[in-house]
Short mmCIF file of C-alpha atoms in Angstrom, two decimals:
data_model
loop_
_atom_site.label_atom_id
_atom_site.label_comp_id
_atom_site.label_asym_id
_atom_site.label_seq_id
_atom_site.Cartn_x
_atom_site.Cartn_y
_atom_site.Cartn_z
CA UNK A 58 40.23 7.75 -34.99
CA UNK A 59 38.42 7.26 -38.30
CA UNK A 60 40.08 5.64 -41.31
CA UNK A 61 40.72 9.01 -43.00
CA UNK A 62 42.76 10.25 -40.02
CA UNK A 63 44.90 7.10 -39.69
CA UNK A 64 48.54 7.19 -40.88
CA UNK A 65 48.93 5.83 -44.40
CA UNK A 66 50.95 2.81 -43.24
CA UNK A 67 48.20 1.83 -40.76
CA UNK A 68 45.59 2.39 -43.38
CA UNK A 69 47.21 0.09 -45.95
CA UNK A 70 49.02 -2.43 -43.73
CA UNK A 71 46.83 -2.54 -40.64
CA UNK A 72 44.90 -5.61 -41.73
CA UNK A 73 48.13 -7.47 -42.39
CA UNK A 74 49.44 -6.50 -38.96
CA UNK A 75 46.32 -7.95 -37.38
CA UNK A 76 46.75 -11.19 -39.34
CA UNK A 77 50.42 -11.34 -38.37
CA UNK A 78 49.47 -10.94 -34.72
CA UNK A 79 46.93 -13.72 -35.01
CA UNK A 80 49.51 -15.94 -36.70
CA UNK A 81 52.12 -15.16 -34.04
CA UNK A 82 49.58 -15.93 -31.32
CA UNK A 83 48.75 -19.25 -32.96
CA UNK A 84 52.46 -20.09 -33.24
CA UNK A 85 52.93 -19.34 -29.54
CA UNK A 86 49.78 -21.27 -28.69
CA UNK A 87 50.97 -24.32 -30.62
CA UNK A 88 54.70 -23.85 -30.02
CA UNK A 89 55.00 -25.42 -26.61
CA UNK A 90 52.05 -27.73 -27.25
CA UNK A 91 53.66 -28.90 -30.49
CA UNK A 92 56.97 -29.52 -28.74
CA UNK A 93 55.11 -31.51 -26.08
CA UNK A 94 53.30 -33.62 -28.71
CA UNK A 95 56.57 -34.32 -30.53
CA UNK A 96 58.16 -35.35 -27.22
CA UNK A 97 55.19 -37.63 -26.48
CA UNK A 98 55.65 -39.20 -29.94
CA UNK A 99 59.34 -39.77 -29.21
CA UNK A 100 58.38 -41.53 -25.98
CA UNK A 101 56.19 -43.85 -28.06
CA UNK A 102 59.25 -44.91 -30.10
CA UNK A 103 60.87 -46.29 -26.93
CA UNK A 104 58.60 -49.32 -27.26
CA UNK A 105 60.58 -50.53 -30.27
CA UNK A 106 63.87 -52.37 -30.12
CA UNK A 107 66.49 -52.11 -28.75
CA UNK A 108 64.68 -50.81 -25.64
CA UNK A 109 61.34 -52.62 -25.92
CA UNK A 110 59.53 -50.39 -23.40
CA UNK A 111 56.11 -51.25 -24.84
CA UNK A 112 54.01 -49.69 -21.99
CA UNK A 113 55.42 -46.29 -23.03
CA UNK A 114 54.11 -46.83 -26.56
CA UNK A 115 50.61 -47.46 -25.19
CA UNK A 116 50.84 -44.40 -22.92
CA UNK A 117 52.09 -42.19 -25.74
CA UNK A 118 49.36 -43.36 -28.13
CA UNK A 119 46.70 -43.01 -25.45
CA UNK A 120 47.63 -39.37 -24.89
CA UNK A 121 47.54 -38.67 -28.64
CA UNK A 122 44.14 -40.31 -29.10
CA UNK A 123 42.69 -38.54 -26.07
CA UNK A 124 43.88 -35.15 -27.37
CA UNK A 125 42.90 -35.70 -31.01
CA UNK A 126 39.36 -36.82 -30.16
CA UNK A 127 38.69 -33.64 -28.18
CA UNK A 128 40.02 -31.04 -30.61
CA UNK A 129 37.40 -28.77 -32.21
CA UNK A 130 38.47 -29.21 -35.85
CA UNK A 131 39.76 -32.07 -38.02
CA UNK A 132 42.69 -29.86 -39.05
CA UNK A 133 43.83 -29.57 -35.44
CA UNK A 134 43.60 -33.37 -35.11
CA UNK A 135 45.76 -33.75 -38.23
CA UNK A 136 48.30 -31.32 -36.82
CA UNK A 137 48.38 -33.18 -33.50
CA UNK A 138 48.99 -36.49 -35.31
CA UNK A 139 51.67 -34.95 -37.51
CA UNK A 140 53.57 -33.44 -34.57
CA UNK A 141 53.35 -36.73 -32.66
CA UNK A 142 54.61 -38.60 -35.72
CA UNK A 143 57.48 -36.14 -36.21
CA UNK A 144 58.89 -36.93 -32.77
CA UNK A 145 58.05 -40.63 -33.09
CA UNK A 146 59.89 -41.22 -36.36
CA UNK A 147 62.79 -38.86 -35.65
CA UNK A 148 63.80 -40.86 -32.60
CA UNK A 149 62.82 -44.30 -33.88
CA UNK A 150 64.76 -43.88 -37.15
CA UNK A 151 67.83 -42.21 -35.67
CA UNK A 152 69.94 -45.08 -37.04
CA UNK A 153 69.57 -43.73 -40.58
CA UNK A 154 71.91 -40.88 -39.67
CA UNK A 155 74.70 -43.41 -39.05
CA UNK A 156 74.60 -44.51 -42.70
CA UNK A 157 75.81 -41.08 -43.81
CA UNK A 158 79.01 -41.46 -41.80
CA UNK A 159 80.05 -44.25 -44.21
CA UNK A 160 79.36 -42.29 -47.40
CA UNK A 161 82.54 -40.41 -48.29
CA UNK A 162 80.76 -38.13 -50.76
CA UNK A 163 78.30 -36.79 -48.17
CA UNK A 164 78.99 -34.78 -44.98
CA UNK A 165 78.00 -36.72 -41.82
CA UNK A 166 75.82 -33.87 -40.54
CA UNK A 167 73.48 -34.48 -43.46
CA UNK A 168 72.40 -37.73 -41.81
CA UNK A 169 70.55 -35.94 -39.03
CA UNK A 170 68.87 -33.67 -41.57
CA UNK A 171 67.85 -36.70 -43.66
CA UNK A 172 66.20 -38.34 -40.64
CA UNK A 173 64.28 -35.14 -39.89
CA UNK A 174 63.15 -34.66 -43.50
CA UNK A 175 62.04 -38.28 -43.79
CA UNK A 176 60.12 -37.91 -40.53
CA UNK A 177 58.33 -34.82 -41.90
CA UNK A 178 56.93 -37.10 -44.59
CA UNK A 179 56.24 -40.21 -42.49
CA UNK A 180 54.40 -38.12 -39.90
CA UNK A 181 51.70 -37.51 -42.51
CA UNK A 182 50.38 -41.04 -41.94
CA UNK A 183 49.58 -40.65 -38.22
CA UNK A 184 48.03 -37.32 -39.25
CA UNK A 185 45.76 -39.14 -41.72
CA UNK A 186 44.75 -41.64 -39.05
CA UNK A 187 43.90 -38.84 -36.62
CA UNK A 188 41.73 -37.05 -39.18
CA UNK A 189 39.75 -40.21 -39.93
CA UNK A 190 39.40 -41.03 -36.24
CA UNK A 191 38.29 -37.48 -35.44
CA UNK A 192 35.18 -37.87 -37.61
CA UNK A 193 34.24 -41.03 -35.65
CA UNK A 194 34.89 -39.56 -32.21
CA UNK A 195 31.27 -39.46 -30.99
CA UNK A 196 31.34 -42.13 -28.26
CA UNK A 197 34.01 -44.18 -26.52
CA UNK A 198 33.40 -47.33 -28.58
CA UNK A 199 33.29 -45.52 -31.90
CA UNK A 200 36.41 -43.56 -30.99
CA UNK A 201 38.42 -46.68 -30.21
CA UNK A 202 37.19 -48.60 -33.26
CA UNK A 203 37.53 -45.60 -35.56
CA UNK A 204 41.06 -44.69 -34.59
CA UNK A 205 42.19 -48.35 -34.77
CA UNK A 206 40.66 -48.85 -38.23
CA UNK A 207 42.10 -45.59 -39.56
CA UNK A 208 45.54 -46.44 -38.23
CA UNK A 209 45.52 -49.82 -39.98
CA UNK A 210 44.69 -48.23 -43.32
CA UNK A 211 47.16 -45.36 -42.89
CA UNK A 212 49.98 -47.73 -41.93
CA UNK A 213 49.20 -50.00 -44.89
CA UNK A 214 49.38 -46.91 -47.12
CA UNK A 215 52.77 -46.03 -45.60
CA UNK A 216 53.98 -49.52 -46.54
CA UNK A 217 52.91 -49.08 -50.17
CA UNK A 218 53.08 -45.43 -51.29
CA UNK A 219 56.23 -44.41 -53.21
CA UNK A 220 57.53 -48.02 -52.93
CA UNK A 221 56.71 -47.98 -49.22
CA UNK A 222 58.60 -47.69 -45.94
CA UNK A 223 56.85 -49.80 -43.27
CA UNK A 224 59.77 -49.71 -40.80
CA UNK A 225 58.70 -49.80 -37.13
CA UNK A 226 54.99 -50.56 -37.50
CA UNK A 227 53.24 -50.06 -34.17
CA UNK A 228 52.65 -53.80 -33.95
CA UNK A 229 56.40 -54.34 -33.54
CA UNK A 230 56.10 -52.90 -30.02
CA UNK A 231 53.97 -55.93 -29.06
CA UNK A 232 56.86 -58.35 -29.72
CA UNK A 233 58.29 -59.89 -26.58
CA UNK A 234 61.86 -61.00 -25.94
CA UNK A 235 63.66 -63.58 -28.05
CA UNK A 236 61.84 -66.53 -26.45
CA UNK A 237 58.48 -64.74 -26.09
CA UNK A 238 56.51 -63.61 -29.15
CA UNK A 239 54.18 -61.53 -26.94
CA UNK A 240 50.92 -60.31 -28.42
CA UNK A 241 52.57 -60.53 -31.84
CA UNK A 242 51.58 -64.20 -31.69
CA UNK A 243 48.23 -62.92 -33.06
CA UNK A 244 49.86 -61.80 -36.31
CA UNK A 245 48.80 -64.96 -38.25
CA UNK A 246 45.17 -63.82 -37.82
CA UNK A 247 45.69 -60.05 -37.94
CA UNK A 248 48.82 -59.35 -39.98
CA UNK A 249 51.30 -56.71 -38.86
CA UNK A 250 49.03 -53.81 -39.79
CA UNK A 251 46.16 -55.44 -37.92
CA UNK A 252 48.51 -55.89 -34.97
CA UNK A 253 49.15 -52.14 -35.11
CA UNK A 254 45.39 -51.62 -34.99
CA UNK A 255 45.28 -53.78 -31.86
CA UNK A 256 47.98 -51.58 -30.32
CA UNK A 257 45.89 -48.47 -31.04
CA UNK A 258 42.76 -50.13 -29.65
CA UNK A 259 44.58 -51.04 -26.43
CA UNK A 260 45.85 -47.47 -26.09
CA UNK A 261 42.37 -46.14 -26.86
CA UNK A 262 40.74 -48.28 -24.17
CA UNK A 263 43.33 -47.06 -21.66
CA UNK A 264 42.66 -43.44 -22.69
CA UNK A 265 38.89 -43.86 -22.33
CA UNK A 266 39.44 -45.44 -18.92
CA UNK A 267 41.50 -42.45 -17.86
CA UNK A 268 38.67 -40.11 -18.89
CA UNK A 269 36.11 -42.11 -16.91
CA UNK A 270 38.42 -42.18 -13.92
CA UNK A 271 38.79 -38.40 -14.03
CA UNK A 272 35.00 -38.07 -14.19
CA UNK A 273 34.65 -40.06 -10.98
CA UNK A 274 34.10 -43.62 -12.20
CA UNK A 275 37.02 -44.97 -10.16
CA UNK A 276 36.16 -48.65 -10.56
CA UNK A 277 35.24 -48.89 -14.24
CA UNK A 278 37.70 -46.26 -15.37
CA UNK A 279 40.58 -47.74 -13.40
CA UNK A 280 39.91 -51.23 -14.78
CA UNK A 281 39.81 -49.89 -18.34
CA UNK A 282 43.10 -48.07 -17.84
CA UNK A 283 44.87 -51.06 -16.34
CA UNK A 284 43.34 -53.71 -18.62
CA UNK A 285 45.52 -53.20 -21.75
CA UNK A 286 48.69 -53.07 -19.69
CA UNK A 287 47.74 -56.23 -17.79
CA UNK A 288 46.95 -58.02 -21.08
CA UNK A 289 50.28 -56.97 -22.52
CA UNK A 290 52.18 -57.98 -19.39
CA UNK A 291 50.68 -61.48 -19.39
CA UNK A 292 51.41 -61.96 -23.10
CA UNK A 293 54.98 -60.67 -22.79
CA UNK A 294 55.95 -63.24 -20.13
CA UNK A 295 54.42 -66.29 -21.82
CA UNK A 296 57.08 -68.44 -23.54
CA UNK A 297 56.71 -69.32 -27.19
CA UNK A 298 55.49 -72.78 -28.26
CA UNK A 299 58.00 -75.59 -28.58
CA UNK A 300 59.35 -76.34 -32.04
CA UNK A 301 60.27 -79.88 -33.22
CA UNK A 302 63.61 -80.70 -34.78
CA UNK A 303 64.01 -80.04 -38.49
CA UNK A 304 65.79 -82.11 -41.13
CA UNK A 305 67.95 -79.61 -43.05
CA UNK A 306 71.38 -78.91 -41.56
CA UNK A 307 72.78 -75.38 -41.70
CA UNK A 308 75.91 -73.46 -40.83
CA UNK A 309 75.13 -69.74 -40.57
CA UNK A 310 78.01 -67.32 -40.10
CA UNK A 311 78.47 -63.75 -38.96
CA UNK A 312 82.02 -62.76 -40.00
CA UNK A 313 81.99 -59.42 -38.11
CA UNK A 314 83.28 -57.31 -40.99
CA UNK A 315 83.53 -53.61 -40.17
CA UNK A 316 81.46 -51.48 -42.53
CA UNK A 317 84.39 -49.21 -43.40
CA UNK A 318 86.40 -52.28 -44.53
CA UNK A 319 83.65 -54.03 -46.47
CA UNK A 320 84.34 -52.49 -49.89
CA UNK A 321 88.09 -51.96 -49.45
CA UNK A 322 89.97 -54.35 -51.81
CA UNK A 323 92.93 -54.48 -49.41
CA UNK A 324 90.67 -56.30 -46.92
CA UNK A 325 89.00 -58.75 -49.33
CA UNK A 326 91.36 -61.65 -48.66
CA UNK A 327 91.18 -61.22 -44.88
CA UNK A 328 87.37 -61.16 -45.12
CA UNK A 329 87.36 -64.40 -47.09
CA UNK A 330 89.71 -66.10 -44.64
CA UNK A 331 87.54 -65.05 -41.67
CA UNK A 332 84.39 -66.41 -43.36
CA UNK A 333 86.13 -69.60 -44.51
CA UNK A 334 87.36 -70.42 -41.00
CA UNK A 335 83.82 -70.04 -39.65
CA UNK A 336 82.37 -72.24 -42.42
CA UNK A 337 84.65 -75.28 -42.45
CA UNK A 338 82.77 -78.62 -42.39
CA UNK A 339 82.74 -80.53 -39.11
CA UNK A 340 81.02 -83.66 -40.44
CA UNK A 341 82.71 -84.82 -43.68
CA UNK A 342 80.28 -85.18 -46.59
CA UNK A 343 77.30 -83.76 -44.63
CA UNK A 344 74.57 -82.22 -46.78
CA UNK A 345 74.16 -78.74 -45.34
CA UNK A 346 73.36 -75.14 -46.13
CA UNK A 347 76.20 -72.69 -45.60
CA UNK A 348 74.74 -69.21 -45.18
CA UNK A 349 76.82 -66.07 -45.71
CA UNK A 350 75.56 -62.47 -45.50
CA UNK A 351 74.78 -59.83 -48.07
CA UNK A 352 78.12 -58.59 -49.45
CA UNK A 353 79.54 -61.92 -48.23
CA UNK A 354 81.58 -62.45 -51.44
CA UNK A 355 83.27 -59.41 -53.03
CA UNK A 356 84.31 -61.52 -56.06
CA UNK A 357 82.36 -61.45 -59.30
CA UNK A 358 81.38 -65.11 -59.61
CA UNK A 359 79.64 -64.98 -62.99
CA UNK A 360 81.52 -65.65 -66.22
CA UNK A 361 81.56 -63.36 -69.23
CA UNK A 362 82.74 -59.97 -67.95
CA UNK A 363 85.80 -58.20 -69.42
CA UNK A 364 89.03 -59.22 -67.70
CA UNK A 365 89.53 -55.99 -65.76
CA UNK A 366 86.36 -56.58 -63.74
CA UNK A 367 88.05 -59.62 -62.19
CA UNK A 368 91.16 -57.77 -61.00
CA UNK A 369 90.14 -58.24 -57.33
CA UNK A 370 88.60 -61.69 -57.89
CA UNK A 371 90.57 -64.68 -56.62
CA UNK A 372 93.09 -65.66 -59.29
CA UNK A 373 91.54 -63.09 -61.62
CA UNK A 374 89.09 -65.75 -62.73
CA UNK A 375 85.45 -66.36 -61.66
CA UNK A 376 85.82 -70.14 -61.98
CA UNK A 377 88.77 -70.10 -59.56
CA UNK A 378 86.75 -67.95 -57.17
CA UNK A 379 83.87 -70.44 -57.25
CA UNK A 380 86.26 -73.39 -56.94
CA UNK A 381 87.76 -71.86 -53.79
CA UNK A 382 84.29 -71.38 -52.31
CA UNK A 383 83.41 -74.99 -53.14
CA UNK A 384 86.56 -76.20 -51.37
CA UNK A 385 85.62 -74.05 -48.37
CA UNK A 386 82.16 -75.57 -47.84
CA UNK A 387 83.28 -79.12 -48.62
CA UNK A 388 81.48 -82.09 -50.16
CA UNK A 389 77.71 -82.03 -49.69
CA UNK A 390 77.59 -78.30 -48.95
CA UNK A 391 75.66 -75.56 -50.74
CA UNK A 392 76.71 -71.97 -50.14
CA UNK A 393 74.08 -69.21 -50.29
CA UNK A 394 75.80 -65.85 -50.25
CA UNK A 395 75.22 -62.26 -51.22
CA UNK A 396 77.17 -60.88 -54.18
CA UNK A 397 76.69 -58.55 -57.17
CA UNK A 398 75.93 -59.21 -60.85
CA UNK A 399 76.72 -56.62 -63.52
CA UNK A 400 74.73 -55.36 -66.50
CA UNK A 401 77.03 -54.65 -69.43
CA UNK A 402 76.64 -52.42 -72.45
CA UNK A 403 79.54 -53.32 -74.65
CA UNK A 404 82.44 -53.56 -72.21
CA UNK A 405 81.12 -51.04 -69.70
CA UNK A 406 78.95 -51.76 -66.66
CA UNK A 407 75.75 -49.71 -66.83
CA UNK A 408 73.95 -51.26 -63.88
CA UNK A 409 73.82 -54.28 -61.64
CA UNK A 410 71.79 -56.47 -59.36
CA UNK A 411 72.10 -57.26 -55.67
CA UNK A 412 71.86 -61.06 -55.70
CA UNK A 413 72.07 -64.28 -53.74
CA UNK A 414 74.22 -66.86 -55.50
CA UNK A 415 74.04 -70.53 -54.64
CA UNK A 416 77.46 -72.19 -55.12
CA UNK A 417 77.49 -75.98 -54.92
CA UNK A 418 80.36 -78.27 -53.91
CA UNK A 419 81.55 -78.45 -57.54
CA UNK A 420 81.84 -74.67 -57.92
CA UNK A 421 78.71 -74.33 -60.06
CA UNK A 422 76.09 -71.60 -59.66
CA UNK A 423 73.19 -73.83 -58.64
CA UNK A 424 70.76 -71.11 -57.50
CA UNK A 425 70.22 -67.42 -58.15
CA UNK A 426 67.96 -64.69 -56.77
CA UNK A 427 67.97 -60.95 -57.51
CA UNK A 428 66.72 -58.43 -54.97
CA UNK A 429 63.39 -56.96 -56.06
CA UNK A 430 62.57 -54.29 -53.46
CA UNK A 431 65.50 -51.90 -53.69
CA UNK A 432 66.31 -49.08 -51.28
CA UNK A 433 65.57 -45.68 -52.87
CA UNK A 434 68.51 -43.27 -52.48
CA UNK A 435 70.58 -46.25 -51.31
CA UNK A 436 70.63 -48.70 -54.23
CA UNK A 437 69.18 -46.44 -56.87
CA UNK A 438 68.36 -42.76 -57.38
CA UNK A 439 64.70 -42.16 -58.31
CA UNK A 440 64.33 -39.84 -61.29
CA UNK A 441 68.10 -39.79 -61.68
CA UNK A 442 68.01 -37.59 -64.78
CA UNK A 443 66.50 -34.75 -62.75
CA UNK A 444 68.00 -35.24 -59.30
CA UNK A 445 71.49 -35.56 -60.74
CA UNK A 446 71.25 -31.91 -61.78
CA UNK A 447 71.23 -30.83 -58.12
CA UNK A 448 73.98 -33.21 -57.03
CA UNK A 449 71.87 -35.87 -55.33
CA UNK A 450 73.65 -38.69 -57.17
CA UNK A 451 76.13 -38.48 -54.28
CA UNK A 452 73.51 -40.17 -52.09
CA UNK A 453 73.94 -43.46 -54.00
CA UNK A 454 77.25 -45.28 -53.49
CA UNK A 455 78.95 -46.27 -56.75
CA UNK A 456 78.46 -44.99 -60.25
CA UNK A 457 75.25 -46.75 -61.34
CA UNK A 458 71.85 -47.86 -60.12
CA UNK A 459 70.87 -51.39 -59.20
CA UNK A 460 68.11 -53.02 -61.22
CA UNK A 461 65.26 -54.86 -59.41
CA UNK A 462 64.60 -58.57 -59.77
CA UNK A 463 61.20 -60.13 -60.50
CA UNK A 464 59.95 -60.44 -56.89
CA UNK A 465 59.64 -63.17 -54.22
CA UNK A 466 60.90 -66.53 -55.44
CA UNK A 467 61.16 -70.05 -54.06
CA UNK A 468 64.31 -71.93 -55.04
CA UNK A 469 64.15 -75.72 -54.97
CA UNK A 470 67.41 -76.88 -53.41
CA UNK A 471 66.58 -80.59 -53.53
CA UNK A 472 67.43 -82.38 -50.29
CA UNK A 473 68.10 -78.98 -48.68
CA UNK A 474 64.49 -77.94 -49.06
CA UNK A 475 62.69 -75.08 -50.77
CA UNK A 476 64.17 -71.72 -49.87
CA UNK A 477 62.44 -68.36 -50.05
CA UNK A 478 64.84 -65.46 -50.58
CA UNK A 479 64.71 -61.94 -49.16
CA UNK A 480 67.78 -59.70 -49.20
CA UNK A 481 68.18 -57.22 -46.33
CA UNK A 482 65.52 -54.46 -46.55
CA UNK A 483 63.04 -56.71 -48.41
CA UNK A 484 62.10 -58.53 -45.19
CA UNK A 485 60.34 -55.46 -43.74
CA UNK A 486 57.39 -55.62 -46.16
CA UNK A 487 54.38 -57.57 -44.81
CA UNK A 488 52.72 -59.78 -47.37
CA UNK A 489 55.55 -59.41 -49.91
CA UNK A 490 58.17 -61.92 -48.79
CA UNK A 491 56.83 -65.23 -50.15
CA UNK A 492 55.86 -66.60 -53.55
CA UNK A 493 52.34 -67.71 -52.56
CA UNK A 494 52.04 -70.08 -55.51
CA UNK A 495 55.18 -71.94 -54.40
CA UNK A 496 55.34 -71.80 -50.60
CA UNK A 497 58.91 -72.32 -49.34
CA UNK A 498 60.08 -74.33 -46.33
CA UNK A 499 62.04 -71.39 -44.90
CA UNK A 500 63.21 -67.86 -45.75
CA UNK A 501 66.87 -66.89 -46.08
CA UNK A 502 67.49 -63.21 -45.29
CA UNK A 503 71.14 -62.20 -45.79
CA UNK A 504 71.79 -58.62 -44.76
CA UNK A 505 74.39 -55.95 -44.25
CA UNK A 506 73.31 -54.03 -41.14
CA UNK A 507 76.70 -52.42 -40.55
CA UNK A 508 75.30 -49.11 -41.84
CA UNK A 509 72.69 -48.80 -39.15
CA UNK A 510 74.29 -48.10 -35.79
CA UNK A 511 72.99 -49.69 -32.61
CA UNK A 512 69.22 -49.20 -33.07
CA UNK A 513 68.77 -50.35 -36.68
CA UNK A 514 69.89 -54.02 -36.44
CA UNK A 515 67.61 -55.04 -33.51
CA UNK A 516 64.70 -53.27 -35.20
CA UNK A 517 65.49 -55.15 -38.42
CA UNK A 518 65.48 -58.42 -36.47
CA UNK A 519 62.06 -57.53 -35.03
CA UNK A 520 60.69 -57.10 -38.55
CA UNK A 521 62.06 -60.50 -39.55
CA UNK A 522 60.35 -62.05 -36.51
CA UNK A 523 57.03 -60.52 -37.57
CA UNK A 524 57.40 -62.03 -41.07
CA UNK A 525 58.12 -65.43 -39.53
CA UNK A 526 54.97 -65.24 -37.37
CA UNK A 527 52.73 -63.95 -40.18
CA UNK A 528 53.80 -66.60 -42.67
CA UNK A 529 54.42 -69.46 -40.22
CA UNK A 530 57.89 -69.90 -41.72
CA UNK A 531 61.35 -69.98 -40.15
CA UNK A 532 63.68 -67.10 -41.10
CA UNK A 533 67.47 -67.44 -41.16
CA UNK A 534 69.36 -64.14 -41.04
CA UNK A 535 73.08 -63.89 -41.79
CA UNK A 536 74.54 -60.41 -41.41
CA UNK A 537 78.01 -58.93 -41.74
CA UNK A 538 78.29 -57.83 -38.11
CA UNK A 539 74.91 -58.24 -36.36
CA UNK A 540 72.25 -59.17 -35.53
CA UNK A 541 72.23 -62.68 -37.11
CA UNK A 542 69.59 -65.14 -35.98
CA UNK A 543 67.59 -68.31 -36.58
CA UNK A 544 63.87 -67.66 -36.01
CA UNK A 545 61.20 -70.36 -35.96
CA UNK A 546 57.66 -70.07 -37.37
CA UNK A 547 56.35 -68.76 -34.03
CA UNK A 548 58.78 -65.83 -34.06
CA UNK A 549 60.96 -67.35 -31.33
CA UNK A 550 64.67 -66.62 -31.77
CA UNK A 551 66.35 -70.03 -31.43
CA UNK A 552 69.92 -68.82 -32.01
CA UNK A 553 71.48 -65.37 -32.41
CA UNK A 554 74.78 -63.55 -32.77
CA UNK A 555 74.88 -59.98 -31.53
CA UNK A 556 76.57 -56.92 -33.02
CA UNK A 557 80.34 -56.88 -33.12
CA UNK A 558 80.62 -60.65 -32.64
CA UNK A 559 82.18 -63.15 -35.06
CA UNK A 560 80.02 -66.25 -34.77
CA UNK A 561 79.03 -69.55 -36.30
CA UNK A 562 75.54 -70.99 -35.72
CA UNK A 563 74.95 -74.68 -36.47
CA UNK A 564 71.73 -76.62 -36.29
CA UNK A 565 68.69 -77.91 -38.15
CA UNK A 566 66.30 -75.51 -39.90
CA UNK A 567 63.07 -75.37 -37.84
CA UNK A 568 60.14 -76.93 -39.74
CA UNK A 569 57.54 -74.74 -41.41
CA UNK A 570 54.09 -74.48 -39.83
CA UNK A 571 50.85 -75.00 -41.72
CA UNK A 572 49.96 -71.99 -43.91
CA UNK A 573 48.46 -69.27 -41.72
CA UNK A 574 45.41 -67.16 -42.49
CA UNK A 575 47.76 -64.31 -43.35
CA UNK A 576 49.79 -66.64 -45.59
CA UNK A 577 46.60 -67.22 -47.61
CA UNK A 578 45.24 -63.66 -47.72
CA UNK A 579 48.24 -61.38 -47.19
CA UNK A 580 47.63 -57.71 -46.49
CA UNK A 581 44.03 -57.98 -47.67
CA UNK A 582 43.40 -59.59 -44.29
CA UNK A 583 44.68 -56.53 -42.40
CA UNK A 584 42.96 -54.06 -44.71
CA UNK A 585 39.71 -56.01 -44.39
CA UNK A 586 39.97 -55.81 -40.59
CA UNK A 587 40.54 -52.07 -40.85
CA UNK A 588 37.48 -51.59 -43.04
CA UNK A 589 35.31 -53.71 -40.72
CA UNK A 590 36.42 -51.60 -37.74
CA UNK A 591 35.47 -48.43 -39.60
CA UNK A 592 32.03 -49.84 -40.50
CA UNK A 593 31.41 -50.84 -36.87
CA UNK A 594 32.52 -47.41 -35.65
CA UNK A 595 30.13 -45.76 -38.13
CA UNK A 596 27.22 -47.98 -37.02
CA UNK A 597 27.87 -47.21 -33.34
CA UNK A 598 28.05 -43.50 -34.08
CA UNK A 599 24.84 -43.47 -36.13
CA UNK A 600 23.02 -45.45 -33.48
CA UNK A 601 24.13 -43.01 -30.80
CA UNK A 602 23.01 -40.02 -32.86
CA UNK A 603 19.75 -41.66 -33.94
#
């Protein structure tokens, strides 16, 4: 039938029907494949805490790299990486949904949607890595080097762009158990992002070995497949190095305060009593650190606010509140605890800061640190003037935004050493936890992990262990209800208190190690490794084509 004899609707809409059929065929073609890739990405997240099934991360990555390298177009490689990342982050970050169950202004079902929407964005970074690796896919060596280098750079970008969110870097899967740093012991020379590149390289070698094995090279291919898993297994069972005794005494508490009670004034006194009982001195006059978590003191301890702000403060007076804390820790003690400072305009609070206050045994504020890396949509609402119009101010608890502090600081506590401070979420950022001009003796990381279900706290602990290994510094974590821990400079957990447990940890702060290579260079070390891998991959590819 010629065009003139066709019905008018076929004549005018036929080309769109053909395009719709092609689109539907592509959707069907990628539908089950996309679901499979997302499922494979979810399997890769099982290598993180609390499960720690690291071989599954290598297997999942190996499948992704094998598929992406053999796709005909860079766009298909990007789509494969994005679908893998969607499943990977949706499962790995499932704990974020729990936070919405504690926000009275938001329906709990929105938590699952928030995890999915965040994963749509985070999946762009594996997609970027797959695109870059696809262009260097020529030979086995260039493929492995190219994908590893691209992943390092993409993950570093994820940790920086829009204030960054480097939660669950691939390198975290290479952490062993509490007493075994695993392959993460290489972090002082690679950094966390470089450690993620090593994870990709191991998965890539295994994937190339599988291809050779399928092509009939049973000996070489089988050895390449098994090699990364054997290396990981050996590293995971090796115990961490011994650590000598330190000289600074500490008492670190986990009061086990339920998240739903934390901000309820009717529970403030019971919370104080629970913390005070755990903190009482056992050696009269001993110089010691007493470490309480973020949100450890609901009182406003600073002077100068209008009287009504102290209505829930002990005695209605900040000096009395500090005096009571001083009596609690006893002579020779110094309390480091999380609390809140207010910004006033006239008599009204217009903002605040999430801070660590150091209260000495005379009730004076002897140290102060303000959190610098705030949680977007948790502690402040980005572009509030616009997002408030569509009701998103309900995402942020309270009526105002927190204001960031100046950045990593080292506080000189005299005989109690030099303390680096990182509040909660700040500890997840590689290369941004220490004032490099004034290296501390240890890092104090108070946190409130009660928002984050059963998966978030052990993942948070894993990030703190990575910071300890990178910087060669001990990290002391006090949380409201888990997981609290004392971590030495090798990333070995020396003491811990698990979720739902009221606990007191006493001991001596492990000594700091000599400054590591990462401590000197920071993330430039990891980025430099990524760029070198890309240059090597390019040279191998050009040589093969020449």
